[in-house]
CSV table of C-alpha atoms and ligand atoms in Angstrom, one decimal:
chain,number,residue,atom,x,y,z
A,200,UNK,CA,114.5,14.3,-46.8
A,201,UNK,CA,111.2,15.7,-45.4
A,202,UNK,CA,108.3,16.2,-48.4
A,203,UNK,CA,107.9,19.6,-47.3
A,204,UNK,CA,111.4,20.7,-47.6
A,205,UNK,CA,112.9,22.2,-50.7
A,206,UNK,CA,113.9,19.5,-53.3
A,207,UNK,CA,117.6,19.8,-55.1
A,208,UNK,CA,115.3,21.7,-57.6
A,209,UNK,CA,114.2,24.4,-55.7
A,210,UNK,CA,110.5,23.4,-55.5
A,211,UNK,CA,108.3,22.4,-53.0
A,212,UNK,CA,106.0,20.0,-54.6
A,213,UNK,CA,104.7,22.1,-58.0
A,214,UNK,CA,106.2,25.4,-55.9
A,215,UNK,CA,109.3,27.2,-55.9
A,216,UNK,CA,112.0,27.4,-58.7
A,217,UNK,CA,113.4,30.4,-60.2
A,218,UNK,CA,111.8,32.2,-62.4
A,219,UNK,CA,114.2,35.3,-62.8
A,220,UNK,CA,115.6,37.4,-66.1
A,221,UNK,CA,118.8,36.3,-67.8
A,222,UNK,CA,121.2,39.3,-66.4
A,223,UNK,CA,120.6,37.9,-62.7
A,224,UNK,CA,121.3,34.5,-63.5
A,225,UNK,CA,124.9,34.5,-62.4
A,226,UNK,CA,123.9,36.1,-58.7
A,227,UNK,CA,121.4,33.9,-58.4
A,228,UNK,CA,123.1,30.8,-59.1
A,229,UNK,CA,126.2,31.7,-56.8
A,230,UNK,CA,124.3,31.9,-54.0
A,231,UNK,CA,122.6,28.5,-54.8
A,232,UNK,CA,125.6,27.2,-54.9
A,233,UNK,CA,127.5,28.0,-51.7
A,234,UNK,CA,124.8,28.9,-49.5
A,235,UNK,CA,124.3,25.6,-47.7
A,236,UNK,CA,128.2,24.5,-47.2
A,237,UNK,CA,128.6,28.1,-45.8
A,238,UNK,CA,126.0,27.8,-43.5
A,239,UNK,CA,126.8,24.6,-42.2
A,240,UNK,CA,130.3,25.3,-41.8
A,241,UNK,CA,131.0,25.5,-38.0
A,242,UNK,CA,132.4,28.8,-37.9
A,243,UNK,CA,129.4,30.3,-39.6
A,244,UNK,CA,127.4,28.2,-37.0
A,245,UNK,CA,129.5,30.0,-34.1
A,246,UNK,CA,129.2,33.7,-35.3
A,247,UNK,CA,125.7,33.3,-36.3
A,248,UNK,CA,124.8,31.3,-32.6
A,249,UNK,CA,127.1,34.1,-30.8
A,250,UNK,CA,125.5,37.2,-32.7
A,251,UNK,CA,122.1,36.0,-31.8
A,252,UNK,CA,122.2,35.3,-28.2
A,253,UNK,CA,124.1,38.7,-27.8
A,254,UNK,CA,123.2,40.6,-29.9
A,255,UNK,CA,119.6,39.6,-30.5
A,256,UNK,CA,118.9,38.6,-27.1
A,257,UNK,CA,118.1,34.8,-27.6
A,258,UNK,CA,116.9,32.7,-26.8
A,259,UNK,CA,113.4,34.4,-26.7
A,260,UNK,CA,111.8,33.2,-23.9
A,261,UNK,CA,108.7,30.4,-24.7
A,262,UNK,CA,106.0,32.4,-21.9
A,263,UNK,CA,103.2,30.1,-20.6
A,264,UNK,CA,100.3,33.4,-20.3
A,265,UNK,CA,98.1,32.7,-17.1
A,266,UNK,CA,95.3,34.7,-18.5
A,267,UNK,CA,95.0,33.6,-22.2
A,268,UNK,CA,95.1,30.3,-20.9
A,269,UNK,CA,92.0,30.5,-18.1
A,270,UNK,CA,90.2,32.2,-21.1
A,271,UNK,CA,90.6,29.5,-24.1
A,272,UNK,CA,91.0,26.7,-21.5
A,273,UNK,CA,94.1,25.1,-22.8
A,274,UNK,CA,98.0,26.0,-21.8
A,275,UNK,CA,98.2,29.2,-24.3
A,276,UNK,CA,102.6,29.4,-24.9
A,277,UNK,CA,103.9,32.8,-26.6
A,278,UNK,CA,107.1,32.4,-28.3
A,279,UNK,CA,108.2,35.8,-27.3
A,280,UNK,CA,109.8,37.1,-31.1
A,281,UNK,CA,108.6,40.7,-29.9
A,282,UNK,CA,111.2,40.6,-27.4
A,283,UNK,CA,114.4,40.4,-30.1
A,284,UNK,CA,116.6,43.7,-30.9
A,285,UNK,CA,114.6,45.7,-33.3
A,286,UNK,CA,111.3,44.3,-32.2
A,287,UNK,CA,110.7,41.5,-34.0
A,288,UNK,CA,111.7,38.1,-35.9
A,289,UNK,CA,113.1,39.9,-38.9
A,290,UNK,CA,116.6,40.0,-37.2
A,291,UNK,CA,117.1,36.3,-36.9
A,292,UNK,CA,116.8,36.4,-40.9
A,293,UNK,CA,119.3,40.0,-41.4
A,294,UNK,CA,121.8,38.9,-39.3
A,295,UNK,CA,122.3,35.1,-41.4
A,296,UNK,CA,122.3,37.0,-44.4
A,297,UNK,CA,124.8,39.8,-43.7
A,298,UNK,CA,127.1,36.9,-42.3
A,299,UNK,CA,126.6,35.0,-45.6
A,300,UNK,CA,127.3,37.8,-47.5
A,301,UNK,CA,130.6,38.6,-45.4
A,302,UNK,CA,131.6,35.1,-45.9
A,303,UNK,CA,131.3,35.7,-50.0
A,304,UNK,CA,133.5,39.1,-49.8
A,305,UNK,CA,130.1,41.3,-50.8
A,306,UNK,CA,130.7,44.8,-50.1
A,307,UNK,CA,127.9,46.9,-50.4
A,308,UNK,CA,124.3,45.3,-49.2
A,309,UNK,CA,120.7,46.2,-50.7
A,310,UNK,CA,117.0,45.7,-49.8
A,311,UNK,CA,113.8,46.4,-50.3
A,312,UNK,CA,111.1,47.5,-48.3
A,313,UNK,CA,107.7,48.3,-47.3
A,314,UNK,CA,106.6,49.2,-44.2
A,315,UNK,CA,110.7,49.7,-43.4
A,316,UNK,CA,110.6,47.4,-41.1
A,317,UNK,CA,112.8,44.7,-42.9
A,318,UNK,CA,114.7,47.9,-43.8
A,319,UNK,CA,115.7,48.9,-40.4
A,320,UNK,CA,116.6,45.1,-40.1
A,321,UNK,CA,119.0,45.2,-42.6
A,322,UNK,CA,120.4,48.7,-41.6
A,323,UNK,CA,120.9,47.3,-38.1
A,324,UNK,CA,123.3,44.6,-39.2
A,325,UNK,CA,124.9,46.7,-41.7
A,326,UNK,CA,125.6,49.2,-39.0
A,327,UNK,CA,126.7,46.6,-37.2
A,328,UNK,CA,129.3,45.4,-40.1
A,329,UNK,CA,130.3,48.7,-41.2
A,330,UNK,CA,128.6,47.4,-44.8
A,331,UNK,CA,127.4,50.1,-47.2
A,332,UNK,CA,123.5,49.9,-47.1
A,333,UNK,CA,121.4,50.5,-49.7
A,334,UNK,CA,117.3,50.2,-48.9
A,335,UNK,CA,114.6,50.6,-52.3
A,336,UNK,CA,111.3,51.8,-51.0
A,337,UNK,CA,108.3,53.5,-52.4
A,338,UNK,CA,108.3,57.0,-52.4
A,339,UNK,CA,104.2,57.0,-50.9
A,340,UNK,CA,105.5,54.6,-48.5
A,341,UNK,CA,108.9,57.1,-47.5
A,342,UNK,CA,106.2,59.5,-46.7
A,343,UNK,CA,103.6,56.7,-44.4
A,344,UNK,CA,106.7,55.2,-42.6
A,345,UNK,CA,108.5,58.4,-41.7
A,346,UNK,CA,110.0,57.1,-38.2
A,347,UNK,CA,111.5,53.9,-39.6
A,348,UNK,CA,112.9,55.7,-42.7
A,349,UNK,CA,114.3,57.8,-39.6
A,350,UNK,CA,115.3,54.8,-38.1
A,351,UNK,CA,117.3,53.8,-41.1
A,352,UNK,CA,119.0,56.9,-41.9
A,353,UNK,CA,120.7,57.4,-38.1
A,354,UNK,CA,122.3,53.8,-39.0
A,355,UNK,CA,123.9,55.3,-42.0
A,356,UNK,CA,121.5,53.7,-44.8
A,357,UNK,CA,121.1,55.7,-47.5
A,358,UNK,CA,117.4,55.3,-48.8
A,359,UNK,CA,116.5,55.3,-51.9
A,360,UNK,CA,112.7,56.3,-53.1
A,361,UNK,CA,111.0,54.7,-55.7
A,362,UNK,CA,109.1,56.8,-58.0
A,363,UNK,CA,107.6,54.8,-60.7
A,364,UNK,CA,103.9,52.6,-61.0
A,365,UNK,CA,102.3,52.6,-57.5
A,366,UNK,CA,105.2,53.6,-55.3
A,367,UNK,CA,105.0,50.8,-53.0
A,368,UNK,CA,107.0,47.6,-52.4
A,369,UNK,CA,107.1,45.9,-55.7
A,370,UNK,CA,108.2,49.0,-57.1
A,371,UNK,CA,110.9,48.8,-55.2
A,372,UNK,CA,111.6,45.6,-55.5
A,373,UNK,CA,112.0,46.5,-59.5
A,374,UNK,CA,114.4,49.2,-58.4
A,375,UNK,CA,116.7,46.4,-55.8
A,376,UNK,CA,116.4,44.0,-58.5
A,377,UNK,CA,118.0,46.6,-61.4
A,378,UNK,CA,120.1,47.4,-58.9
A,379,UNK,CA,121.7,43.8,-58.2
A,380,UNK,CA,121.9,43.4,-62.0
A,381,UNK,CA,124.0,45.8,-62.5
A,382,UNK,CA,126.2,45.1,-59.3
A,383,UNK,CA,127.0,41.4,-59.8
A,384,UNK,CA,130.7,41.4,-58.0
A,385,UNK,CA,130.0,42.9,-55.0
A,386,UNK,CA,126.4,43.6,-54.0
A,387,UNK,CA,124.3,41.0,-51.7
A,388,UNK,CA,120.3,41.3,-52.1
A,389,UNK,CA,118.9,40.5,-48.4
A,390,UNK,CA,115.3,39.5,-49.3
A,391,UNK,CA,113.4,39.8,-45.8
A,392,UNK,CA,110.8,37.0,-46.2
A,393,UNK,CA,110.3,33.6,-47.3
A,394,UNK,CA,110.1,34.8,-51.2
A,395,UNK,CA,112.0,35.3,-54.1
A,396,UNK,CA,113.7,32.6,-56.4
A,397,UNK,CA,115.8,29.9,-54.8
A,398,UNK,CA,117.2,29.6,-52.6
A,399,UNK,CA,116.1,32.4,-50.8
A,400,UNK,CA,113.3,30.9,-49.7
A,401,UNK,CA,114.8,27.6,-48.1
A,402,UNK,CA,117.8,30.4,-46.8
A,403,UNK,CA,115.7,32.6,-45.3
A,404,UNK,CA,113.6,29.5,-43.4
A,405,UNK,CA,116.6,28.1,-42.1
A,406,UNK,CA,117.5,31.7,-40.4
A,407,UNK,CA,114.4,31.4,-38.9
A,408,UNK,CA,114.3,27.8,-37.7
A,409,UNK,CA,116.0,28.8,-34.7
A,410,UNK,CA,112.3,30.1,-33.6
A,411,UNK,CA,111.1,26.1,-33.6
A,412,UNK,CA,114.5,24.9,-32.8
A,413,UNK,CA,114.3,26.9,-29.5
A,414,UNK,CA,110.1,26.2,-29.0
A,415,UNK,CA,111.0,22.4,-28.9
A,416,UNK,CA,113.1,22.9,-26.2
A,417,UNK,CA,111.7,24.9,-23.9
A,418,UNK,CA,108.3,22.9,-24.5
A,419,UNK,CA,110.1,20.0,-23.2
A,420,UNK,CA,111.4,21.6,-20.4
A,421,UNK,CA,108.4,23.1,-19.0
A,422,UNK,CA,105.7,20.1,-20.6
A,423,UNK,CA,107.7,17.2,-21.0
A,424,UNK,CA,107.1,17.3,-24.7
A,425,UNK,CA,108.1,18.6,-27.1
A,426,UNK,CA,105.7,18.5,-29.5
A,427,UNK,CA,102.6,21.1,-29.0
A,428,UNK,CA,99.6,20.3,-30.2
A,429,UNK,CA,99.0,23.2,-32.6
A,430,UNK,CA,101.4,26.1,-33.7
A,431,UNK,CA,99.5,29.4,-35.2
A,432,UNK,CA,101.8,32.1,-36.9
A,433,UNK,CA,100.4,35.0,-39.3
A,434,UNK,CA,101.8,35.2,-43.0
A,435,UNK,CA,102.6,37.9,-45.1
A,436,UNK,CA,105.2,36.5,-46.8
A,437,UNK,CA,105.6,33.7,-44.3
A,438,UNK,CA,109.0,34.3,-42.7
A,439,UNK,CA,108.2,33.7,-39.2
A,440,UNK,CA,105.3,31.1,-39.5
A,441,UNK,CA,108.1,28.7,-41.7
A,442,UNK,CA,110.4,29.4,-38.8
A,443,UNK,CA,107.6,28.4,-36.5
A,444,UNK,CA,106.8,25.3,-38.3
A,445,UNK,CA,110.2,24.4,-39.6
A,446,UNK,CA,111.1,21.8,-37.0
A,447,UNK,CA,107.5,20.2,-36.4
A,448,UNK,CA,106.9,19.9,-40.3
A,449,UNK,CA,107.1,15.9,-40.1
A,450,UNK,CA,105.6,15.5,-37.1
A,451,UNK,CA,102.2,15.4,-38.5
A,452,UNK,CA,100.3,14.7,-35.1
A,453,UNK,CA,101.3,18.8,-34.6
A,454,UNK,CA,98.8,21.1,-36.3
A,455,UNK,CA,100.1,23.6,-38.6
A,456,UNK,CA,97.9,27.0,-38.4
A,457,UNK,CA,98.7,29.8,-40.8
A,458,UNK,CA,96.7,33.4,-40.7
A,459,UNK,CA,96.5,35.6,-43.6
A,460,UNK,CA,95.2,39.0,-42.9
A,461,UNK,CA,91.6,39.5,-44.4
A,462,UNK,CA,91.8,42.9,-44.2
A,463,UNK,CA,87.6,44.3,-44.8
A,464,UNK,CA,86.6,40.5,-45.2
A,465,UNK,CA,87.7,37.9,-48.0
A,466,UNK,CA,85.2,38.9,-50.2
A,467,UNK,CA,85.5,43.2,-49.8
A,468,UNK,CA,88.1,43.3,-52.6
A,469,UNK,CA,90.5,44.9,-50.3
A,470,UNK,CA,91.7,41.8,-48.5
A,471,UNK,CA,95.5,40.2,-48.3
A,472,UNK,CA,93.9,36.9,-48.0
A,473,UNK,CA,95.7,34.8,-50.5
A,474,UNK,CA,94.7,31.5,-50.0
A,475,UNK,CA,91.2,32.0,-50.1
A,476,UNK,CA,91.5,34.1,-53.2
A,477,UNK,CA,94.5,33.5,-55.0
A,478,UNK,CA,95.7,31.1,-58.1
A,479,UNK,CA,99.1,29.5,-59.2
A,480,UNK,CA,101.4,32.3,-60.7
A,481,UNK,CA,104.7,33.3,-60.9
A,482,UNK,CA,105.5,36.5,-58.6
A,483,UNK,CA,109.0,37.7,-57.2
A,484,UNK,CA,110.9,34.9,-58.9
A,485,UNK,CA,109.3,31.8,-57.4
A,486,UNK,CA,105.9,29.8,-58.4
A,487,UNK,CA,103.5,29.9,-55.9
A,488,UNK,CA,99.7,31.3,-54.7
A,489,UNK,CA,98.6,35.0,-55.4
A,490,UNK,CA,96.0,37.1,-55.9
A,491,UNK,CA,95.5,38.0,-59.6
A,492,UNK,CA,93.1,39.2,-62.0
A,493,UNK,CA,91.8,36.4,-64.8
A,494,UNK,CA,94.2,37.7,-67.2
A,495,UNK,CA,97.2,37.5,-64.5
A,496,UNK,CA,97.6,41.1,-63.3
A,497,UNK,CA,98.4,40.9,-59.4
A,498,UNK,CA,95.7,42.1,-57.6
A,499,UNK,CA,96.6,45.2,-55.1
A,500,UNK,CA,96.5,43.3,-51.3
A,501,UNK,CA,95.1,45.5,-48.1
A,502,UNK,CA,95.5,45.0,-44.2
A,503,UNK,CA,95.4,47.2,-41.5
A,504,UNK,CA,98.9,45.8,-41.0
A,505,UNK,CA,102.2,46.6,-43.3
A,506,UNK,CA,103.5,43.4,-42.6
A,507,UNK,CA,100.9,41.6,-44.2
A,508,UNK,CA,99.9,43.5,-46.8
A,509,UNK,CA,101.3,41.2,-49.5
A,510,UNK,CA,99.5,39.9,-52.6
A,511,UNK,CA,101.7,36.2,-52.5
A,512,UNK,CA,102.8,33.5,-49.9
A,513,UNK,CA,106.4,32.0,-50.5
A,514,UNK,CA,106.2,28.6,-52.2
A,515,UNK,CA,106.8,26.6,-48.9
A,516,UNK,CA,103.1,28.1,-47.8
A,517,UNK,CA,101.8,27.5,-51.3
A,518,UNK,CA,102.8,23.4,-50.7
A,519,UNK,CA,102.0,23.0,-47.4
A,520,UNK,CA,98.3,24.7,-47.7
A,521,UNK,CA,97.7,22.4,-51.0
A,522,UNK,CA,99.1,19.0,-49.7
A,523,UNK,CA,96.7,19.5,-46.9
A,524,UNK,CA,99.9,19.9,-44.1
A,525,UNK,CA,99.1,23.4,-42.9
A,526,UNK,CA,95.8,25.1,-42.5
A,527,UNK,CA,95.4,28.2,-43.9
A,528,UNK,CA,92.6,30.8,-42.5
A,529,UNK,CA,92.3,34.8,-42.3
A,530,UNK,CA,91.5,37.2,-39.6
A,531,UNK,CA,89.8,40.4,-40.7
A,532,UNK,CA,91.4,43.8,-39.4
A,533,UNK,CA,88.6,44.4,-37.1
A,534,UNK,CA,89.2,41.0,-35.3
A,535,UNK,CA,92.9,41.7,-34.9
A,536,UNK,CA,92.4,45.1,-33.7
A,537,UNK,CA,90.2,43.7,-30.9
A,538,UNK,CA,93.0,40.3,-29.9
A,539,UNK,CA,95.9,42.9,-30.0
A,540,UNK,CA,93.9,44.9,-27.4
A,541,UNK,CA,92.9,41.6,-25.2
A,542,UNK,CA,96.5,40.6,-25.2
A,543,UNK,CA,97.5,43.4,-23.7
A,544,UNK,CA,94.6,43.8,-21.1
A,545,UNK,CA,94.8,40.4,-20.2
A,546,UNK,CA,99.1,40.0,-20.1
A,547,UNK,CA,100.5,43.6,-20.1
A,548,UNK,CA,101.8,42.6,-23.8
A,549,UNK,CA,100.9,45.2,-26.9
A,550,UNK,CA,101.4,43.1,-30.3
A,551,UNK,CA,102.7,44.2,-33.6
A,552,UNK,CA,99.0,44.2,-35.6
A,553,UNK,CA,100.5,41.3,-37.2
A,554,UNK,CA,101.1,39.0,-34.6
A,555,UNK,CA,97.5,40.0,-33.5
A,556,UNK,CA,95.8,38.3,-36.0
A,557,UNK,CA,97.6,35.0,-35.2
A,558,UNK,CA,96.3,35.6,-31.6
A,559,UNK,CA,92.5,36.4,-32.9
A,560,UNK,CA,92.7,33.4,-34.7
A,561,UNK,CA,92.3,31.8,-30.6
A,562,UNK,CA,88.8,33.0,-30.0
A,563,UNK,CA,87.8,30.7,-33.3
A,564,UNK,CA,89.4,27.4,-32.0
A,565,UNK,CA,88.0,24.6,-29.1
A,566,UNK,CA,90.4,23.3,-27.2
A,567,UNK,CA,90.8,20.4,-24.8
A,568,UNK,CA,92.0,21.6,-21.5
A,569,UNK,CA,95.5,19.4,-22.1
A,570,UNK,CA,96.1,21.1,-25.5
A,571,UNK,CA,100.0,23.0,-25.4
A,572,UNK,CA,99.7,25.8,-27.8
A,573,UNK,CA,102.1,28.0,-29.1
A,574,UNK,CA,101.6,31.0,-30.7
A,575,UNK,CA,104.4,33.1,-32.8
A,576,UNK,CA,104.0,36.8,-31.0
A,577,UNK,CA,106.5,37.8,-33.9
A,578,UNK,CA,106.5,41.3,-33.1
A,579,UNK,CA,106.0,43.7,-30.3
A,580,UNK,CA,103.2,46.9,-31.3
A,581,UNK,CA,105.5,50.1,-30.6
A,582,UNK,CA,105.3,50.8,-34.0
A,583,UNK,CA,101.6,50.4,-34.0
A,584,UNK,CA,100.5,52.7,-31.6
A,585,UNK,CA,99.1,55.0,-33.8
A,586,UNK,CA,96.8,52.7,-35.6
A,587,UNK,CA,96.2,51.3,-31.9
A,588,UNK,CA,94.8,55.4,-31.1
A,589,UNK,CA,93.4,55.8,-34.1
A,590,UNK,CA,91.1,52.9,-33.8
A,591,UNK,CA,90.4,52.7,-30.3
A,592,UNK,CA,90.1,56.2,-29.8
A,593,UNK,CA,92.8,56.5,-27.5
B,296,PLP,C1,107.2,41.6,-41.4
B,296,PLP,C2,106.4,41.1,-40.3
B,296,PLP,C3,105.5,40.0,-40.4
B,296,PLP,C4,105.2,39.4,-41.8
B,296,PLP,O1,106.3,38.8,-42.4
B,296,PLP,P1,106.5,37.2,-42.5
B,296,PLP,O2,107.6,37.1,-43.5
B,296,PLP,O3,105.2,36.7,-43.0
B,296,PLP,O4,106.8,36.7,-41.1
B,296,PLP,C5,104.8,39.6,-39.3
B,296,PLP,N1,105.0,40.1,-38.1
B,296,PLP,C6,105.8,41.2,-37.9
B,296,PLP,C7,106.0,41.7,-36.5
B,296,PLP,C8,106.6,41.7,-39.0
B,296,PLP,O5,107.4,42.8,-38.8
């Protein structure tokens, strides 16, 4: 059993567990219970395999990128996430779930969301079902993300706006959460990143192993190794770097790079920079790192990007930046701006904001002209473009 794996706790190292009310104990602990002897039951195995390389459109391609190389001088890889259905990694995650949820009889699905963009995940595989789909979501972000609440809506989600504190995600994670309480028979909770109590956490990383599973592979094939010599993701809640790291976590002679969004800098106060700022708490149900007041008040995150505008890292992140296993660094929204625009100027490829500040991360980093790197492009920037205009003055 790997060190950085979940433990038949639920914690990684001091991380993890699940700190959630009485009333959601029971939903909580059936899913603990069956999720791993449904997922590794073949048949689950052959829907899930099937849905994503038809559905999906895997395996996304591993893309050696000429120019990004010549520029850092080493062989710069893109594991192409941007290229999935719906634009992004999120899918890999939606689709597990709504299986898993078929497999336990659940009728009707709920989420929460922010930017919508785990929301139109969901709605997609709901559509795809015929499941009823419920989505929470702030009622100030309803109004920011009109086109994905669009999104959502033409796939027959009804979406639900969250009126109380500061009408943003954890609001409506409150609402998701009442909502599951009082739905225990036949509601399933998809929780879109690598949070939450257990077992989400270890569930939703396993979803997205397929991204190293596939990186491993394709690295052989065009390298003769399979083991790069540093991975870089970006974190919000750290979906897709845990699926990018998932299959080289033992193999300590590949580096682990993780990049938080500084937003205005670490130290501007409006930063999503959690490792730099944060301390051990309890937020969303797990233990982990967050960024919180002395007295414990969770401090308000900002990035230029939805995606990681999140005040936590999932406990997995929280172990693997304190045993020393991963490094943790941030990228200010300036510096992202400016890699999302190289990338496309110098491969034809417009990022998600978020994948851009894995990619900034590049211009910090020496290389030796042997070094394979692989960067998680875990989103493509169509829904971006008007922060691209606004800031370049397009
Ligand atoms: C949601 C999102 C992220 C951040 O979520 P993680 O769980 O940290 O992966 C990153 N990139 C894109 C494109 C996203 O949509």
């Amino acid at each position: 059993m790997s060190k950085y794996q979940v433990n038949e706790k639920g914690y990684y190292g001091n991380f993890g567990g699940a700190y959630i009310p009485e009333m959601l104990y029971p939903n909580v602990e059936e899913l603990r219970q069956q999720y791993l002897s449904i997922i590794e039951e073949p048949e689950f195995q052959a829907a899930y395999n099937q849905l994503l390389r038809d559905y999906v459109g895997r395996p996304s391609p591993l893309y050696l990128a000429p120019r990004l190389s010549e520029r850092y001088g080493a062989n710069i890889f893109l594991k192409r996430e941007d290229l999935n259905h719906t634009g992004a990694h999120k899918i890999n995650n939606t689709i597990g779930q709504i299986l898993l949820a078929e497999r336990l009889g659940k009728k009707r699905i709920i989420a929460e969301t922010g930017a919508g963009q785990h929301g139109v995940a969901t709605a997609t595989v709901c559509a795809l079902k015929g499941l009823e789909c419920i989505v929470y979501m702030g009622a100030i972000d309803i109004e920011r993300q009109a086109p994905n609440v669009a999104r959502m809506k033409m796939m027959g989600a009804k979406v639900v706006a969250a009126t109380s504190g500061s009408q943003t995600l954890k609001d409506a994670t409150n609402e998701a959460l009442r909502d599951w309480i009082n739905n225990p028979l036949d509601t399933h909770y998809i929780i879109g990143s690598v949070v939450g109590p257990h077992p989400y956490p270890d569930m939703v990383a396993r979803f997205q192993s397929i991204i190293s599973e596939e990186t491993k592979r394709q690295l052989l094939e065009k390298t003769g190794t399979d083991s790069p010599d540093y991975v870089l993701a970006c974190v919000g809640g750290g979906s897709n770097a845990a699926g990018m790291f998932y299959h080289f976590l033992d193999d300590e002679q590949v580096a682990l790079i993780a990049i938080e969004a500084a937003g205005h800098g670490v130290d501007s106060g409006e930063t999503a920079a959690t490792t730099a700022l944060g301390k051990e708490g309890v937020l969303h149900g797990s233990r982990s790192i967050l960024m919180q007041t002395a007295d414990g008040q969770v401090v308000e995150p900002y990035s230029i990007s939805a995606g990681l505008d999140y005040p936590g890292i999932g406990p997995q992140h929280a172990w693997l930046f304190k045993s020393g296993r991963g490094k943790y660094v941030s990228i200010t929204d300036d510096e992202a701006m400016q890699a999302g625009l190289r990338l496309t100027q110098l491969e034809g490829i417009i990022p998600a904001i978020e994948s851009a500040h894995a990619l900034a991360y590049l211009e910090k980093m020496t290389f030796k002209k042997s070094d394979n790197v692989v960067v998680c492009l875990s989103g493509r920037g169509d829904k971006d473009l008007d922060n691209y205009m606004k800031y370049f003055d397009l």
